[in-house]
Short mmCIF file of C-alpha atoms in Angstrom, two decimals:
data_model
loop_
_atom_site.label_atom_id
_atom_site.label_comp_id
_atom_site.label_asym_id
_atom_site.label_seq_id
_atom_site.Cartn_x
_atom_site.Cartn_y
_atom_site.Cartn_z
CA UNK B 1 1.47 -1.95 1.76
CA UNK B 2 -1.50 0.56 2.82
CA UNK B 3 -0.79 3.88 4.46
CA UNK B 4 -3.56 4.37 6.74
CA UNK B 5 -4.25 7.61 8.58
CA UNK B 6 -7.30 7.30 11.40
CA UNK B 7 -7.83 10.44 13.83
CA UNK B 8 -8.57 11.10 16.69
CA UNK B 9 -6.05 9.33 18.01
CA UNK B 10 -7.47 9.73 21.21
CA UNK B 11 -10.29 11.13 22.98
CA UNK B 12 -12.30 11.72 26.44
CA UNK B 13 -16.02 11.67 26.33
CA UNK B 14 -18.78 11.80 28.68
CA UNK B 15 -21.28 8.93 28.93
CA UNK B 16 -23.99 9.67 27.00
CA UNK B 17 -22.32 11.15 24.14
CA UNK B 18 -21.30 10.02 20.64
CA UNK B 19 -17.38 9.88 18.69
CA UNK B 20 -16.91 9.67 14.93
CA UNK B 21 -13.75 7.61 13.57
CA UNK B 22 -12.02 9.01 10.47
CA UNK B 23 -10.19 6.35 8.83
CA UNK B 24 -8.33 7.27 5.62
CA UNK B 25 -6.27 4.62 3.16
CA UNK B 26 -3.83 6.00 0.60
CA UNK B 27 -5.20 3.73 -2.30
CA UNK B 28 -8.64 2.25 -3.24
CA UNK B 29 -9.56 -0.76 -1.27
CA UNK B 30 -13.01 -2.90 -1.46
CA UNK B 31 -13.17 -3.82 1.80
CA UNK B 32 -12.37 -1.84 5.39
CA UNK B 33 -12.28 -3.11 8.68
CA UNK B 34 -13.66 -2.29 11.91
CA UNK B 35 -11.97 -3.58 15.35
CA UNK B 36 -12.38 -3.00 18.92
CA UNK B 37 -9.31 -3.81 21.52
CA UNK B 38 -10.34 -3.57 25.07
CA UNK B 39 -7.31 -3.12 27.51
CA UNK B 40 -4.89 -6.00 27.13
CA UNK B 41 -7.62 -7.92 24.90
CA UNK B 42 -7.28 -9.30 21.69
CA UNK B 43 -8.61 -7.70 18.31
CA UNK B 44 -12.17 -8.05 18.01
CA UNK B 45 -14.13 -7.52 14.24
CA UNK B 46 -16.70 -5.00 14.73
CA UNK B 47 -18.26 -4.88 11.39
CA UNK B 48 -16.85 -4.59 7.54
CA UNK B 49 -17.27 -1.64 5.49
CA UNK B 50 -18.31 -1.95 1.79
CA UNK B 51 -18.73 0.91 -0.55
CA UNK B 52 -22.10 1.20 -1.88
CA UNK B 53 -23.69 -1.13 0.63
CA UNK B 54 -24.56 -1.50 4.45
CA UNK B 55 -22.10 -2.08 6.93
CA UNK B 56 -21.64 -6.22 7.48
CA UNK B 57 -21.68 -6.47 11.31
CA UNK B 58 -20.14 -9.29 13.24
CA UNK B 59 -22.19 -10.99 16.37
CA UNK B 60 -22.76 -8.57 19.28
CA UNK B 61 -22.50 -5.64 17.38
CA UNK B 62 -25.43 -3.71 16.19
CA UNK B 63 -25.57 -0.86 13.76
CA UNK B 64 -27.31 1.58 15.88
CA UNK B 65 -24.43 1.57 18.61
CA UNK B 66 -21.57 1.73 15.58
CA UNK B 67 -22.85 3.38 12.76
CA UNK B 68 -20.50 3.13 9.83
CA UNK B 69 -20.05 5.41 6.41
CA UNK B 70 -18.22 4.61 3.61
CA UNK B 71 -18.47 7.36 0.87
CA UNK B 72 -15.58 6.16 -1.67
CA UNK B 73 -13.27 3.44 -1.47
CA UNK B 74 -10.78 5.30 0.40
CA UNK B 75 -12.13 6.59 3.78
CA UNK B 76 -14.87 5.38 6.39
CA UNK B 77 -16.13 6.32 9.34
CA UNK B 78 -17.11 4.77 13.03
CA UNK B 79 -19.52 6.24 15.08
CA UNK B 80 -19.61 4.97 18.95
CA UNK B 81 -22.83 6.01 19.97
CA UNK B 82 -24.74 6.62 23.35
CA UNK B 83 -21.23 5.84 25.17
CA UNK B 84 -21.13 4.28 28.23
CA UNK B 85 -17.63 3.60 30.06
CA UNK B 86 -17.87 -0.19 28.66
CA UNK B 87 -17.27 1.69 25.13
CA UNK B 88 -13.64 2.51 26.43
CA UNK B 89 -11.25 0.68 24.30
CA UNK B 90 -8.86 1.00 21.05
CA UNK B 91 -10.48 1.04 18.04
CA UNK B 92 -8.35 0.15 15.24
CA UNK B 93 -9.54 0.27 10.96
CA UNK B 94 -7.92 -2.00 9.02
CA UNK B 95 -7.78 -2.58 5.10
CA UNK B 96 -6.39 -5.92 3.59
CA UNK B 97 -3.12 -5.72 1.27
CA UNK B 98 -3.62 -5.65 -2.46
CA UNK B 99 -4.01 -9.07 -4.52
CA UNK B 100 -6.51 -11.74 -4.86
CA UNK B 101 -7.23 -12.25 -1.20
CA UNK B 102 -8.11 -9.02 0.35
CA UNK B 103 -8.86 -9.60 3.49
CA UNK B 104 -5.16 -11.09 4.37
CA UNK B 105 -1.79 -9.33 5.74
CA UNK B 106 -3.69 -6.58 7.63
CA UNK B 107 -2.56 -3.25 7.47
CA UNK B 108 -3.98 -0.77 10.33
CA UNK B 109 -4.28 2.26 11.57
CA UNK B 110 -2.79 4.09 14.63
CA UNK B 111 -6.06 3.33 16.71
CA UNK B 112 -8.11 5.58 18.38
CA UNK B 113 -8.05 5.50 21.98
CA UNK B 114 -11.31 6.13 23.74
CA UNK B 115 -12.10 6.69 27.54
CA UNK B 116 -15.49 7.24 28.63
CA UNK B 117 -16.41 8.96 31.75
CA UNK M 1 -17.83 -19.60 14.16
CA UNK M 2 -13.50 -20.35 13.79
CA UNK M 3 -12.13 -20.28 17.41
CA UNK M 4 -8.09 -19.76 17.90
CA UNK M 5 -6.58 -20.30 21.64
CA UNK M 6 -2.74 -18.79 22.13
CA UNK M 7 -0.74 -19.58 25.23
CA UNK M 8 0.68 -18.93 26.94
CA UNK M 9 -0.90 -15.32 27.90
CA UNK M 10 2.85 -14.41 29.11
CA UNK M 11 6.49 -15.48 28.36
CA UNK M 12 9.75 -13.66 29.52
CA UNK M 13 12.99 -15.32 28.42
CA UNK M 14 16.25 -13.72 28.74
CA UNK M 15 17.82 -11.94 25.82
CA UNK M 16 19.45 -14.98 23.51
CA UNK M 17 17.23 -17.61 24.39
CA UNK M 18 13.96 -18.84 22.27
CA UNK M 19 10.91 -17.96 22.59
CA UNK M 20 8.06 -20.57 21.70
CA UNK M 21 4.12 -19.11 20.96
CA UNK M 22 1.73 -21.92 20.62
CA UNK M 23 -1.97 -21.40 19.11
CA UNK M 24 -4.80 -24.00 18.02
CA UNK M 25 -7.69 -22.98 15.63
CA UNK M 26 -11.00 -24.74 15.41
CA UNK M 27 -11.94 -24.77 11.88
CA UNK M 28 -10.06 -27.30 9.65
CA UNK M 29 -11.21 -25.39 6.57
CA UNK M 30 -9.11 -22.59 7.94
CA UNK M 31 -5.92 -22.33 5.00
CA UNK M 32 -4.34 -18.79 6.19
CA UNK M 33 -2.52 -18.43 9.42
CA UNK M 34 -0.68 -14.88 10.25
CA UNK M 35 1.10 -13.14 13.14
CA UNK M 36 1.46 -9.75 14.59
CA UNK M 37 3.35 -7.99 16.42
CA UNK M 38 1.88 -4.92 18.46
CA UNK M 39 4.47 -2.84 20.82
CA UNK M 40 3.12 -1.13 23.20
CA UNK M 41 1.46 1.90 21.94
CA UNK M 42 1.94 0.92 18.31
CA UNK M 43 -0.53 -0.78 15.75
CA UNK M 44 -0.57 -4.32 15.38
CA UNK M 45 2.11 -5.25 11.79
CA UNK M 46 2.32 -8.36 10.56
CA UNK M 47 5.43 -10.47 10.93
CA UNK M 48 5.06 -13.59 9.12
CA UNK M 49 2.49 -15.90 7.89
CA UNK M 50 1.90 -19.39 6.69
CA UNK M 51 -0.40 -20.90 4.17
CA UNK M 52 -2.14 -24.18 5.22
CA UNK M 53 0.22 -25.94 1.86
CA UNK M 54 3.16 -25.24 3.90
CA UNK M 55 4.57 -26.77 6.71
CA UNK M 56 7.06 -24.43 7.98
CA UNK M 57 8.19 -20.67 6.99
CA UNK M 58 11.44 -19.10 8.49
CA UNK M 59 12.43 -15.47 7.89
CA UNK M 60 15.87 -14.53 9.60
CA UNK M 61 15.30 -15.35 13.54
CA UNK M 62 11.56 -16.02 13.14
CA UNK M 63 9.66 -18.85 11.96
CA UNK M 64 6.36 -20.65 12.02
CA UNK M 65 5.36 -24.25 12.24
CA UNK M 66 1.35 -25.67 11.11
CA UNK M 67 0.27 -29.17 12.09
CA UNK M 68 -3.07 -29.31 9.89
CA UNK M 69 -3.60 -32.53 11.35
CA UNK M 70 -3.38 -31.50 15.23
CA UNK M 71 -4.74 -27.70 13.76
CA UNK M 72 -1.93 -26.11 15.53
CA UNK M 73 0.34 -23.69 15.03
CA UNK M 74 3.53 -22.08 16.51
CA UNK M 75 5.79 -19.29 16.15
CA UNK M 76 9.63 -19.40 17.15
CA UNK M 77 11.76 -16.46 17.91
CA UNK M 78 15.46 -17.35 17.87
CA UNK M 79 18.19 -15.29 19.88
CA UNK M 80 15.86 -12.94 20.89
CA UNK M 81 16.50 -9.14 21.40
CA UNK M 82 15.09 -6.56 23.79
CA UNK M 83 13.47 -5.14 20.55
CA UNK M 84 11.53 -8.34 20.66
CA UNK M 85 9.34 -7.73 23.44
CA UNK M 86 5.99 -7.28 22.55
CA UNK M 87 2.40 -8.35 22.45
CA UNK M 88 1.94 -11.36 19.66
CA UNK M 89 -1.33 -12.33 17.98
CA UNK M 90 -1.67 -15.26 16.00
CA UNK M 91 -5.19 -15.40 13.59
CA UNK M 92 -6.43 -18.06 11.08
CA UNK M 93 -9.09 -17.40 8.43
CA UNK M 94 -10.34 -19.28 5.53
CA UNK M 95 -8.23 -16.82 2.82
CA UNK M 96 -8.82 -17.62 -0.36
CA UNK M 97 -9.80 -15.02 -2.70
CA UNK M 98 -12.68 -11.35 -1.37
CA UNK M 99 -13.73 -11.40 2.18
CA UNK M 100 -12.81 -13.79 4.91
CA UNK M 101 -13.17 -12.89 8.47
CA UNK M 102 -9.44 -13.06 10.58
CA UNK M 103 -10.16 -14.12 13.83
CA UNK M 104 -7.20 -13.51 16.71
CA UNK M 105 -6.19 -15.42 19.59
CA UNK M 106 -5.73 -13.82 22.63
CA UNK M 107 -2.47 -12.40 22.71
CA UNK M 108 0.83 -13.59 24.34
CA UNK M 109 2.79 -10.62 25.99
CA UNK M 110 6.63 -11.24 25.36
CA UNK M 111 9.17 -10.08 27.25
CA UNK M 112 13.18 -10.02 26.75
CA UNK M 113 15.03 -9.35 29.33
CA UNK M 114 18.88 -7.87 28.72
#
């Protein structure tokens, strides 16, 4: 299993402003995982982070309103952009567990809960 | 795009009884079906999961079911415990080897009562 450590856990911000994500993984992974949970929603896949490429970003999601890093295979970064209160949600990384599949038996992080004002 | 329903969206059952989750996925070339289990607060961990090769998985009081042929799938919860309340997600992807995008159902908020 992954030990994954994501801060803030939570934060206020005014409309307007912008929030960087911290996501950190205790091992090497290819591929991290971006999701948004809006109260009592489901999980929704914002984008995938690859190291050494772009950001792959899922319908309805656009890089300039979540900018993603991914310096090394062991930490990325979310930016929510230009918030709005719409952007209030969870947001939750994610790596997959180790083996030939990658992308199965999710392991995430604490979340970060964001309300915008 | 893969599309998974869950219902129902709620289920309280009193503390021994069963508890039934039902979810349908779209894709039939869907092969990797997991749930998870998010308490309220917590991160969503994974509870159990079932491989499209295999028609039924059991581990102690929970188990899952897969109809390929229906594309259904269910998850049972046997003499359930207050600990057991929760909000359950079932997914399906296409798993079978680098990237494959999970996609969730909706949630089904479970509660036990004592």
């Amino acid at each position: 299993s992954a030990v994954i450590s994501q801060k803030p856990s939570r934060d206020i911000c005014q409309r307007g402003t912008s929030l960087t994500i911290q996501c950190q993984v205790d091992s090497q992974v290819t591929m991290m995982f971006w999701y948004r949970q809006q109260p009592g929603q489901s999980l929704t896949l914002i984008a995938t982070a690859n190291q050494g490429s772009e950001a792959t970003y899922e319908s309805g999601f656009v890089i300039d309103k979540f900018p993603i890093s991914r310096p090394n295979l062991t930490f990325s970064t979310l930016t929510v952009s230009n918030m709005s209160p719409e952007d209030s949600s969870i947001y939750l990384c994610s790596v997959g567990g180790q083996g030939s599949a990658t992308n199965e038996k999710l392991f995430f992080g604490s979340g970060t809960q964001l309300s915008v004002l | 795009g893969e599309n998974v329903e869950q219902h129902p969206s709620t289920l309280s059952v009193q503390e021994g009884d069963s508890a039934v989750i039902k979810c349908t996925y779209s894709d039939s070339a869907s092969n990797y079906f997991p749930w998870y289990k998010q308490e309220l607060g917590k991160r969503p961990q994974l509870i159990i999961d079932i491989r499209s090769n295999v028609g039924e998985k059991k581990d102690q009081r929970i188990a899952v079911t897969l109809n390929k042929t229906a594309k259904h799938f269910s998850l049972h919860i046997t003499e359930t415990q207050p600990e057991d309340s929760a909000v359950y997600f079932c997914a399906a992807s296409k798993g079978s080897g680098g990237y494959q995008k999970v996609t969730f159902g909706t949630g089904t908020k479970l509660q036990v009562i004592p």
